[in-house]
Amino acid sequence: DGGITQSPKYLFRKEGQNVTLSCEQNLNHDAMYWYRQDPGQGLRLIYYSQIVNDFQKGDIAEGYSVSREKKESFPLTVTSAQKNPTAFYLCASGVTGLGGEAFFGQGTRLTVV
Amino acid sequence: SQKIEQNSEALNIQEGKTATLTCNYTNYSPAYLQWYRQDPGRGPVFLLLIRENEKEKRKERLKVTFDTTLKQSLFHITASQPADSATYLCALRGYSGGGADGLTFGKGTHLIIQP
């Protein structure tokens, strides 16, 4: 089936550790996105990529890093520099250009313990 | 700064009535606006897209209007059902350096359809 897959669904991290969230799509989309969602805050854009080997910072990129070595994959690393990492993380993909809808994964809930 | 505003309070509607949700934006010149549905613990799902040169768009029981003068979109669900209960998000994409930016979302409106 075509779609976008995030893993794991739940993730626990100790303070001071880096952690990487996986996002894979087989929709042949050029654009991929990472969002963070907190209660009452809606979705906030962390990073996005419109083509392989290129990505741009979103509104809240500090404490996060990404890579886009393959079209299908856009992993997000939450570093120890992120002060409040506990949140629901959503990955999305879509066609480039202004008219494209976004297809979302099911999300990863990250909890710092 | 760019801002998208949706009703932050939950909207309670009686089953069978029309639910109307509002999305207002400032400091944007969007080429189009999108609406998504999100259920608890799930990713958003795309519903409708409306372009700046379109006044209205329909899909089954859904209708979206887009007024670029008022900088507002209205999202209507007619003959509402309890299964329509969810959070509804509007989203805009801006321009940056010749390419499209990431989609920016409003905080969403939680809709509750009561039987």
PDB file of C-alpha atoms in Angstrom:
ATOM      1  CA  ASP A   1       0.000   0.000   0.000  1.00  0.00           C
ATOM      2  CA  GLY A   2       1.197   3.532  -0.712  1.00  0.00           C
ATOM      3  CA  GLY A   3       1.595   5.744   2.269  1.00  0.00           C
ATOM      4  CA  ILE A   4       3.782   7.444   4.807  1.00  0.00           C
ATOM      5  CA  THR A   5       5.098   5.552   7.809  1.00  0.00           C
ATOM      6  CA  GLN A   6       6.447   6.899  11.058  1.00  0.00           C
ATOM      7  CA  SER A   7       8.210   4.819  13.638  1.00  0.00           C
ATOM      8  CA  PRO A   8       8.137   4.187  16.454  1.00  0.00           C
ATOM      9  CA  LYS A   9       4.664   5.168  17.581  1.00  0.00           C
ATOM     10  CA  TYR A  10       5.805   5.793  21.152  1.00  0.00           C
ATOM     11  CA  LEU A  11       9.316   6.767  22.196  1.00  0.00           C
ATOM     12  CA  PHE A  12      10.834   7.439  25.581  1.00  0.00           C
ATOM     13  CA  ARG A  13      14.062   9.325  25.984  1.00  0.00           C
ATOM     14  CA  LYS A  14      16.222  10.231  28.907  1.00  0.00           C
ATOM     15  CA  GLU A  15      17.199  13.844  29.353  1.00  0.00           C
ATOM     16  CA  GLY A  16      20.448  14.673  27.576  1.00  0.00           C
ATOM     17  CA  GLN A  17      20.082  11.998  24.905  1.00  0.00           C
ATOM     18  CA  ASN A  18      19.616  12.490  21.200  1.00  0.00           C
ATOM     19  CA  VAL A  19      16.868  10.479  19.538  1.00  0.00           C
ATOM     20  CA  THR A  20      15.969   9.958  15.875  1.00  0.00           C
ATOM     21  CA  LEU A  21      12.412   9.634  14.581  1.00  0.00           C
ATOM     22  CA  SER A  22      11.909   7.751  11.351  1.00  0.00           C
ATOM     23  CA  CYS A  23       9.710   8.847   8.437  1.00  0.00           C
ATOM     24  CA  GLU A  24       9.426   6.877   5.190  1.00  0.00           C
ATOM     25  CA  GLN A  25       7.102   7.407   2.219  1.00  0.00           C
ATOM     26  CA  ASN A  26       6.474   5.407  -0.944  1.00  0.00           C
ATOM     27  CA  LEU A  27       4.252   7.986  -2.601  1.00  0.00           C
ATOM     28  CA  ASN A  28       7.081   9.314  -4.784  1.00  0.00           C
ATOM     29  CA  HIS A  29       6.648  12.775  -3.259  1.00  0.00           C
ATOM     30  CA  ASP A  30       9.441  15.304  -3.524  1.00  0.00           C
ATOM     31  CA  ALA A  31       8.382  17.372  -0.502  1.00  0.00           C
ATOM     32  CA  MET A  32       8.519  16.169   3.081  1.00  0.00           C
ATOM     33  CA  TYR A  33       7.751  17.976   6.352  1.00  0.00           C
ATOM     34  CA  TRP A  34       8.128  17.604  10.101  1.00  0.00           C
ATOM     35  CA  TYR A  35       5.655  19.141  12.515  1.00  0.00           C
ATOM     36  CA  ARG A  36       5.390  19.226  16.258  1.00  0.00           C
ATOM     37  CA  GLN A  37       2.002  19.285  17.989  1.00  0.00           C
ATOM     38  CA  ASP A  38       1.431  20.296  21.606  1.00  0.00           C
ATOM     39  CA  PRO A  39      -1.957  20.568  23.315  1.00  0.00           C
ATOM     40  CA  GLY A  40      -3.569  23.879  22.437  1.00  0.00           C
ATOM     41  CA  GLN A  41      -0.709  24.820  20.104  1.00  0.00           C
ATOM     42  CA  GLY A  42      -1.723  23.244  16.840  1.00  0.00           C
ATOM     43  CA  LEU A  43       0.892  22.049  14.355  1.00  0.00           C
ATOM     44  CA  ARG A  44       4.184  23.925  14.205  1.00  0.00           C
ATOM     45  CA  LEU A  45       6.631  23.434  11.350  1.00  0.00           C
ATOM     46  CA  ILE A  46      10.098  22.203  12.342  1.00  0.00           C
ATOM     47  CA  TYR A  47      11.807  21.480   9.001  1.00  0.00           C
ATOM     48  CA  TYR A  48      10.792  20.851   5.431  1.00  0.00           C
ATOM     49  CA  SER A  49      12.486  19.546   2.317  1.00  0.00           C
ATOM     50  CA  GLN A  50      11.425  20.070  -1.279  1.00  0.00           C
ATOM     51  CA  ILE A  51      14.113  17.918  -2.891  1.00  0.00           C
ATOM     52  CA  VAL A  52      16.759  15.375  -1.986  1.00  0.00           C
ATOM     53  CA  ASN A  53      19.853  16.822  -0.271  1.00  0.00           C
ATOM     54  CA  ASP A  54      18.100  20.094   0.499  1.00  0.00           C
ATOM     55  CA  PHE A  55      15.980  21.240   3.447  1.00  0.00           C
ATOM     56  CA  GLN A  56      14.879  24.473   5.139  1.00  0.00           C
ATOM     57  CA  LYS A  57      14.173  25.472   8.699  1.00  0.00           C
ATOM     58  CA  GLY A  58      10.613  25.983   9.760  1.00  0.00           C
ATOM     59  CA  ASP A  59       9.339  28.088  12.634  1.00  0.00           C
ATOM     60  CA  ILE A  60      10.816  26.034  15.488  1.00  0.00           C
ATOM     61  CA  ALA A  61      13.989  24.374  14.151  1.00  0.00           C
ATOM     62  CA  GLU A  62      16.183  25.022  17.182  1.00  0.00           C
ATOM     63  CA  GLY A  63      17.238  21.786  18.870  1.00  0.00           C
ATOM     64  CA  TYR A  64      16.332  19.642  15.864  1.00  0.00           C
ATOM     65  CA  SER A  65      18.229  18.348  12.840  1.00  0.00           C
ATOM     66  CA  VAL A  66      17.209  16.510   9.668  1.00  0.00           C
ATOM     67  CA  SER A  67      18.715  14.856   6.627  1.00  0.00           C
ATOM     68  CA  ARG A  68      17.311  14.059   3.196  1.00  0.00           C
ATOM     69  CA  GLU A  69      19.707  11.609   1.574  1.00  0.00           C
ATOM     70  CA  LYS A  70      16.951   9.644  -0.139  1.00  0.00           C
ATOM     71  CA  LYS A  71      13.661  10.754  -1.632  1.00  0.00           C
ATOM     72  CA  GLU A  72      11.760   8.244   0.490  1.00  0.00           C
ATOM     73  CA  SER A  73      13.247   9.133   3.859  1.00  0.00           C
ATOM     74  CA  PHE A  74      13.326  12.245   6.060  1.00  0.00           C
ATOM     75  CA  PRO A  75      14.512  11.365   9.590  1.00  0.00           C
ATOM     76  CA  LEU A  76      14.279  13.895  12.399  1.00  0.00           C
ATOM     77  CA  THR A  77      16.812  13.995  15.237  1.00  0.00           C
ATOM     78  CA  VAL A  78      15.722  15.586  18.487  1.00  0.00           C
ATOM     79  CA  THR A  79      18.935  16.715  20.134  1.00  0.00           C
ATOM     80  CA  SER A  80      19.728  17.374  23.764  1.00  0.00           C
ATOM     81  CA  ALA A  81      19.611  21.080  22.915  1.00  0.00           C
ATOM     82  CA  GLN A  82      15.830  20.910  22.548  1.00  0.00           C
ATOM     83  CA  LYS A  83      14.595  22.223  25.891  1.00  0.00           C
ATOM     84  CA  ASN A  84      11.104  20.777  25.859  1.00  0.00           C
ATOM     85  CA  PRO A  85      11.053  17.769  23.524  1.00  0.00           C
ATOM     86  CA  THR A  86       8.000  15.979  24.903  1.00  0.00           C
ATOM     87  CA  ALA A  87       5.385  16.281  22.147  1.00  0.00           C
ATOM     88  CA  PHE A  88       3.536  14.548  19.325  1.00  0.00           C
ATOM     89  CA  TYR A  89       5.634  14.607  16.134  1.00  0.00           C
ATOM     90  CA  LEU A  90       4.034  14.381  12.714  1.00  0.00           C
ATOM     91  CA  CYS A  91       5.739  13.763   9.387  1.00  0.00           C
ATOM     92  CA  ALA A  92       4.067  14.603   6.092  1.00  0.00           C
ATOM     93  CA  SER A  93       4.831  14.402   2.392  1.00  0.00           C
ATOM     94  CA  GLY A  94       3.394  16.011  -0.718  1.00  0.00           C
ATOM     95  CA  VAL A  95       4.075  17.178  -4.231  1.00  0.00           C
ATOM     96  CA  THR A  96       6.116  20.342  -4.617  1.00  0.00           C
ATOM     97  CA  GLY A  97       4.441  23.507  -5.720  1.00  0.00           C
ATOM     98  CA  LEU A  98       1.634  25.435  -4.144  1.00  0.00           C
ATOM     99  CA  GLY A  99      -1.275  23.183  -4.924  1.00  0.00           C
ATOM    100  CA  GLY A 100      -0.235  20.030  -3.149  1.00  0.00           C
ATOM    101  CA  GLU A 101      -2.059  18.520  -0.220  1.00  0.00           C
ATOM    102  CA  ALA A 102      -0.047  16.984   2.599  1.00  0.00           C
ATOM    103  CA  PHE A 103      -0.245  13.304   3.495  1.00  0.00           C
ATOM    104  CA  PHE A 104       0.496  12.662   7.148  1.00  0.00           C
ATOM    105  CA  GLY A 105       1.899   9.710   9.012  1.00  0.00           C
ATOM    106  CA  GLN A 106       0.322   8.465  12.213  1.00  0.00           C
ATOM    107  CA  GLY A 107       2.754  10.346  14.409  1.00  0.00           C
ATOM    108  CA  THR A 108       5.358   9.562  17.061  1.00  0.00           C
ATOM    109  CA  ARG A 109       4.684  10.483  20.661  1.00  0.00           C
ATOM    110  CA  LEU A 110       7.984  11.357  22.311  1.00  0.00           C
ATOM    111  CA  THR A 111       8.241  11.508  26.091  1.00  0.00           C
ATOM    112  CA  VAL A 112      11.320  12.619  27.985  1.00  0.00           C
ATOM    113  CA  VAL A 113      11.729  10.749  31.256  1.00  0.00           C
TER     114      VAL A 113
ATOM    115  CA  SER B   1       4.032  38.265  11.450  1.00  0.00           C
ATOM    116  CA  GLN B   2       1.903  35.751   9.611  1.00  0.00           C
ATOM    117  CA  LYS B   3      -0.975  34.426  11.626  1.00  0.00           C
ATOM    118  CA  ILE B   4      -3.822  31.955  11.140  1.00  0.00           C
ATOM    119  CA  GLU B   5      -6.712  32.063  13.598  1.00  0.00           C
ATOM    120  CA  GLN B   6      -9.414  29.495  14.207  1.00  0.00           C
ATOM    121  CA  ASN B   7     -12.019  29.358  16.960  1.00  0.00           C
ATOM    122  CA  SER B   8     -10.125  27.927  19.896  1.00  0.00           C
ATOM    123  CA  GLU B   9     -13.236  26.923  21.797  1.00  0.00           C
ATOM    124  CA  ALA B  10     -15.070  23.719  21.036  1.00  0.00           C
ATOM    125  CA  LEU B  11     -18.103  24.028  18.780  1.00  0.00           C
ATOM    126  CA  ASN B  12     -21.166  22.027  19.828  1.00  0.00           C
ATOM    127  CA  ILE B  13     -23.744  21.342  17.119  1.00  0.00           C
ATOM    128  CA  GLN B  14     -26.930  19.295  17.159  1.00  0.00           C
ATOM    129  CA  GLU B  15     -26.966  16.318  14.825  1.00  0.00           C
ATOM    130  CA  GLY B  16     -28.548  17.160  11.469  1.00  0.00           C
ATOM    131  CA  LYS B  17     -27.682  20.870  11.656  1.00  0.00           C
ATOM    132  CA  THR B  18     -25.011  22.672   9.651  1.00  0.00           C
ATOM    133  CA  ALA B  19     -21.680  23.225  11.374  1.00  0.00           C
ATOM    134  CA  THR B  20     -19.721  26.320  10.298  1.00  0.00           C
ATOM    135  CA  LEU B  21     -16.059  26.762  11.183  1.00  0.00           C
ATOM    136  CA  THR B  22     -14.034  29.921  10.598  1.00  0.00           C
ATOM    137  CA  CYS B  23     -10.427  30.464   9.549  1.00  0.00           C
ATOM    138  CA  ASN B  24      -8.994  33.987   9.499  1.00  0.00           C
ATOM    139  CA  TYR B  25      -5.484  34.918   8.421  1.00  0.00           C
ATOM    140  CA  THR B  26      -3.272  37.998   8.492  1.00  0.00           C
ATOM    141  CA  ASN B  27      -0.084  38.981   6.664  1.00  0.00           C
ATOM    142  CA  TYR B  28      -0.543  36.252   4.072  1.00  0.00           C
ATOM    143  CA  SER B  29      -1.183  36.337   0.364  1.00  0.00           C
ATOM    144  CA  PRO B  30      -2.023  32.677  -0.083  1.00  0.00           C
ATOM    145  CA  ALA B  31      -2.512  31.106  -3.456  1.00  0.00           C
ATOM    146  CA  TYR B  32      -4.810  28.557  -1.845  1.00  0.00           C
ATOM    147  CA  LEU B  33      -6.175  27.351   1.460  1.00  0.00           C
ATOM    148  CA  GLN B  34      -6.636  23.783   2.688  1.00  0.00           C
ATOM    149  CA  TRP B  35      -8.817  22.111   5.308  1.00  0.00           C
ATOM    150  CA  TYR B  36      -7.889  18.971   7.235  1.00  0.00           C
ATOM    151  CA  ARG B  37      -9.593  16.724   9.761  1.00  0.00           C
ATOM    152  CA  GLN B  38      -7.691  15.323  12.747  1.00  0.00           C
ATOM    153  CA  ASP B  39      -8.903  12.629  15.119  1.00  0.00           C
ATOM    154  CA  PRO B  40      -7.284  12.179  18.579  1.00  0.00           C
ATOM    155  CA  GLY B  41      -3.832  10.603  18.407  1.00  0.00           C
ATOM    156  CA  ARG B  42      -3.858  10.498  14.599  1.00  0.00           C
ATOM    157  CA  GLY B  43      -2.318  12.509  11.793  1.00  0.00           C
ATOM    158  CA  PRO B  44      -4.461  15.072   9.951  1.00  0.00           C
ATOM    159  CA  VAL B  45      -6.316  13.961   6.834  1.00  0.00           C
ATOM    160  CA  PHE B  46      -6.803  16.267   3.855  1.00  0.00           C
ATOM    161  CA  LEU B  47     -10.395  17.268   3.067  1.00  0.00           C
ATOM    162  CA  LEU B  48     -10.584  20.164   0.640  1.00  0.00           C
ATOM    163  CA  LEU B  49      -8.457  22.749  -1.157  1.00  0.00           C
ATOM    164  CA  ILE B  50      -9.722  26.073  -2.475  1.00  0.00           C
ATOM    165  CA  ARG B  51      -7.711  28.433  -4.677  1.00  0.00           C
ATOM    166  CA  GLU B  52      -7.603  32.202  -4.424  1.00  0.00           C
ATOM    167  CA  ASN B  53      -9.635  32.629  -7.585  1.00  0.00           C
ATOM    168  CA  GLU B  54     -12.387  30.292  -6.345  1.00  0.00           C
ATOM    169  CA  LYS B  55     -15.215  31.556  -4.174  1.00  0.00           C
ATOM    170  CA  GLU B  56     -16.654  28.209  -3.179  1.00  0.00           C
ATOM    171  CA  LYS B  57     -15.805  24.501  -3.307  1.00  0.00           C
ATOM    172  CA  ARG B  58     -18.012  21.513  -2.473  1.00  0.00           C
ATOM    173  CA  LYS B  59     -17.426  17.861  -1.735  1.00  0.00           C
ATOM    174  CA  GLU B  60     -20.380  15.758  -0.654  1.00  0.00           C
ATOM    175  CA  ARG B  61     -21.612  17.348   2.637  1.00  0.00           C
ATOM    176  CA  LEU B  62     -18.642  19.713   2.848  1.00  0.00           C
ATOM    177  CA  LYS B  63     -18.483  23.261   1.533  1.00  0.00           C
ATOM    178  CA  VAL B  64     -15.627  25.754   1.742  1.00  0.00           C
ATOM    179  CA  THR B  65     -15.674  29.442   0.898  1.00  0.00           C
ATOM    180  CA  PHE B  66     -12.664  31.712   0.473  1.00  0.00           C
ATOM    181  CA  ASP B  67     -12.827  35.502   0.695  1.00  0.00           C
ATOM    182  CA  THR B  68      -9.397  37.009   0.038  1.00  0.00           C
ATOM    183  CA  THR B  69     -10.722  40.516   0.740  1.00  0.00           C
ATOM    184  CA  LEU B  70     -11.897  39.554   4.226  1.00  0.00           C
ATOM    185  CA  LYS B  71      -8.931  37.149   4.559  1.00  0.00           C
ATOM    186  CA  GLN B  72     -11.302  34.465   5.707  1.00  0.00           C
ATOM    187  CA  SER B  73     -12.418  30.956   4.872  1.00  0.00           C
ATOM    188  CA  LEU B  74     -15.592  29.296   6.114  1.00  0.00           C
ATOM    189  CA  PHE B  75     -15.921  25.507   6.331  1.00  0.00           C
ATOM    190  CA  HIS B  76     -19.435  24.055   6.423  1.00  0.00           C
ATOM    191  CA  ILE B  77     -20.608  20.527   7.191  1.00  0.00           C
ATOM    192  CA  THR B  78     -24.264  20.073   6.291  1.00  0.00           C
ATOM    193  CA  ALA B  79     -26.521  17.392   7.799  1.00  0.00           C
ATOM    194  CA  SER B  80     -23.895  16.873  10.497  1.00  0.00           C
ATOM    195  CA  GLN B  81     -23.440  13.462  12.123  1.00  0.00           C
ATOM    196  CA  PRO B  82     -21.753  12.364  15.371  1.00  0.00           C
ATOM    197  CA  ALA B  83     -19.029  10.761  13.209  1.00  0.00           C
ATOM    198  CA  ASP B  84     -18.101  14.268  12.044  1.00  0.00           C
ATOM    199  CA  SER B  85     -16.845  15.053  15.558  1.00  0.00           C
ATOM    200  CA  ALA B  86     -13.127  15.852  15.272  1.00  0.00           C
ATOM    201  CA  THR B  87     -10.685  18.739  15.165  1.00  0.00           C
ATOM    202  CA  TYR B  88     -10.650  20.656  11.885  1.00  0.00           C
ATOM    203  CA  LEU B  89      -7.540  22.508  10.788  1.00  0.00           C
ATOM    204  CA  CYS B  90      -7.052  25.112   8.103  1.00  0.00           C
ATOM    205  CA  ALA B  91      -3.674  25.516   6.424  1.00  0.00           C
ATOM    206  CA  LEU B  92      -1.953  28.015   4.162  1.00  0.00           C
ATOM    207  CA  ARG B  93       1.227  27.962   2.171  1.00  0.00           C
ATOM    208  CA  GLY B  94       3.226  31.103   1.547  1.00  0.00           C
ATOM    209  CA  TYR B  95       6.038  32.017  -0.781  1.00  0.00           C
ATOM    210  CA  SER B  96       9.731  32.235  -0.016  1.00  0.00           C
ATOM    211  CA  GLY B  97      12.562  32.941  -2.420  1.00  0.00           C
ATOM    212  CA  GLY B  98      10.766  31.614  -5.460  1.00  0.00           C
ATOM    213  CA  GLY B  99       9.659  28.356  -3.882  1.00  0.00           C
ATOM    214  CA  ALA B 100       6.766  27.277  -1.736  1.00  0.00           C
ATOM    215  CA  ASP B 101       7.171  27.249   2.019  1.00  0.00           C
ATOM    216  CA  GLY B 102       5.932  24.539   4.286  1.00  0.00           C
ATOM    217  CA  LEU B 103       2.256  24.472   5.075  1.00  0.00           C
ATOM    218  CA  THR B 104       1.327  26.584   8.100  1.00  0.00           C
ATOM    219  CA  PHE B 105      -1.616  25.367  10.160  1.00  0.00           C
ATOM    220  CA  GLY B 106      -4.107  27.056  12.423  1.00  0.00           C
ATOM    221  CA  LYS B 107      -4.607  25.611  15.905  1.00  0.00           C
ATOM    222  CA  GLY B 108      -7.818  23.923  14.843  1.00  0.00           C
ATOM    223  CA  THR B 109     -11.406  23.942  16.027  1.00  0.00           C
ATOM    224  CA  HIS B 110     -12.773  20.991  17.976  1.00  0.00           C
ATOM    225  CA  LEU B 111     -16.223  20.125  16.625  1.00  0.00           C
ATOM    226  CA  ILE B 112     -18.660  18.049  18.656  1.00  0.00           C
ATOM    227  CA  ILE B 113     -21.838  16.790  17.013  1.00  0.00           C
ATOM    228  CA  GLN B 114     -24.372  15.807  19.633  1.00  0.00           C
ATOM    229  CA  PRO B 115     -27.005  13.143  18.890  1.00  0.00           C
TER     230      PRO B 115
END
